[in-house]
XYZ file of C-alpha atoms in Angstrom:
138
model
C -48.938 31.458 31.015
C -48.080 31.283 34.372
C -51.909 30.280 36.160
C -50.228 30.671 39.566
C -47.675 32.587 41.377
C -44.575 30.197 41.906
C -42.046 28.916 39.723
C -42.936 27.964 36.247
C -40.950 24.148 37.662
C -43.203 24.063 40.509
C -46.067 24.345 38.668
C -44.911 21.772 35.403
C -44.362 19.776 38.124
C -47.971 20.232 39.712
C -49.706 19.474 36.160
C -47.257 16.256 35.738
C -48.252 15.250 39.096
C -52.019 15.974 37.880
C -51.467 13.967 34.700
C -49.259 11.298 36.178
C -52.555 10.472 38.630
C -55.038 11.277 35.967
C -56.635 14.125 37.809
C -58.152 16.674 35.334
C -59.238 19.760 36.000
C -62.693 19.815 34.632
C -62.934 17.093 37.641
C -62.537 19.557 40.276
C -64.953 21.299 42.223
C -63.731 24.755 43.483
C -64.938 27.133 45.843
C -63.785 29.767 47.598
C -64.661 30.810 51.323
C -64.288 33.116 53.677
C -60.901 32.202 55.771
C -61.591 32.146 60.118
C -58.211 32.971 62.215
C -55.461 35.864 61.720
C -55.381 37.979 58.407
C -57.924 40.813 60.588
C -59.421 43.123 58.167
C -57.606 41.480 55.271
C -59.285 37.908 55.829
C -62.629 39.470 57.180
C -63.283 41.564 53.336
C -61.704 38.295 50.976
C -62.693 34.578 50.640
C -58.746 33.243 50.379
C -59.830 29.867 51.649
C -59.644 27.412 49.135
C -61.854 24.575 49.221
C -61.495 21.597 46.502
C -63.396 18.666 45.352
C -62.207 16.115 43.130
C -65.940 14.537 41.900
C -64.956 10.838 41.063
C -63.192 9.785 44.208
C -65.410 12.436 46.356
C -61.326 13.735 48.319
C -61.794 17.383 49.701
C -59.455 19.329 51.381
C -59.007 22.824 52.196
C -56.427 25.117 52.143
C -56.173 28.748 53.839
C -52.490 28.931 54.449
C -51.812 31.961 53.109
C -53.588 35.532 52.496
C -53.492 35.275 49.244
C -55.954 32.945 47.247
C -54.012 32.432 44.146
C -51.014 30.506 46.338
C -54.159 29.083 48.240
C -55.117 27.407 45.161
C -52.322 26.263 44.269
C -51.607 24.229 47.841
C -54.681 23.233 47.678
C -54.495 21.341 44.669
C -50.536 20.459 45.909
C -53.026 18.978 49.115
C -55.665 16.860 47.081
C -52.642 15.081 45.239
C -51.288 13.990 47.819
C -54.154 12.514 49.986
C -55.444 11.217 46.013
C -51.973 9.442 45.231
C -52.278 7.855 49.227
C -55.770 6.796 47.860
C -54.592 4.831 44.750
C -51.067 3.436 45.749
C -51.285 3.198 49.448
C -48.589 1.182 50.385
C -46.345 2.749 47.632
C -47.002 6.381 48.482
C -44.531 9.207 49.505
C -46.317 9.358 52.788
C -45.414 5.950 53.202
C -41.815 6.115 51.972
C -41.451 8.540 54.055
C -42.514 6.543 57.385
C -40.450 4.032 56.492
C -37.327 6.228 55.926
C -37.378 7.375 59.346
C -38.005 3.846 60.942
C -34.811 2.624 58.635
C -32.872 5.818 60.477
C -34.204 4.949 63.836
C -33.286 0.926 63.929
C -30.575 -0.144 65.718
C -26.958 -0.375 63.749
C -25.577 -3.436 63.499
C -22.506 -5.215 65.274
C -20.092 -4.538 63.179
C -21.223 -1.439 61.700
C -21.577 0.111 65.073
C -18.090 -0.955 66.087
C -16.167 0.813 61.951
C -18.407 3.923 63.555
C -16.752 3.552 66.265
C -12.950 2.984 65.323
C -13.437 5.795 63.054
C -14.768 7.735 66.014
C -11.256 7.058 68.067
C -9.142 8.098 64.768
C -10.599 11.424 64.705
C -9.972 11.740 68.470
C -6.483 10.848 68.556
C -6.052 13.430 65.649
C -8.139 15.710 67.710
C -5.757 15.312 70.626
C -2.281 15.950 68.646
C -3.764 19.304 67.999
C -3.440 20.408 71.318
C -1.644 23.211 72.054
C 2.041 23.133 72.133
C 4.487 24.469 75.428
C 7.331 26.373 74.840
C 9.840 25.747 77.326
C 12.026 28.871 78.074
């Protein structure tokens, strides 16, 4: 039985991550607040903003991305998991790994790899030149 309006795979992934980090649903204090901002009458009449507090760590998150309360409940849990993950694992956390990956991508190429890349580009360029228009002489 699905709790959130997301695919069962996403929900299963969420449950697995929570289990892996030792986050129990009983440790989460959940409350709903009236959203602010865009959304007009719907937002003003319903409490779509979800506030979660993980009692053991004191980590808090607020989510009002969408107009749907159930979807915000899911998104809030995803946010909470990533925050606690960073808190627990620090350097190993996914966020740090993502930043490291970007740093590696931006790093200058070694001289050898740059020469190889340029040589490959030259070969492709020569191939393209050979594809030029064929002129017909009468």
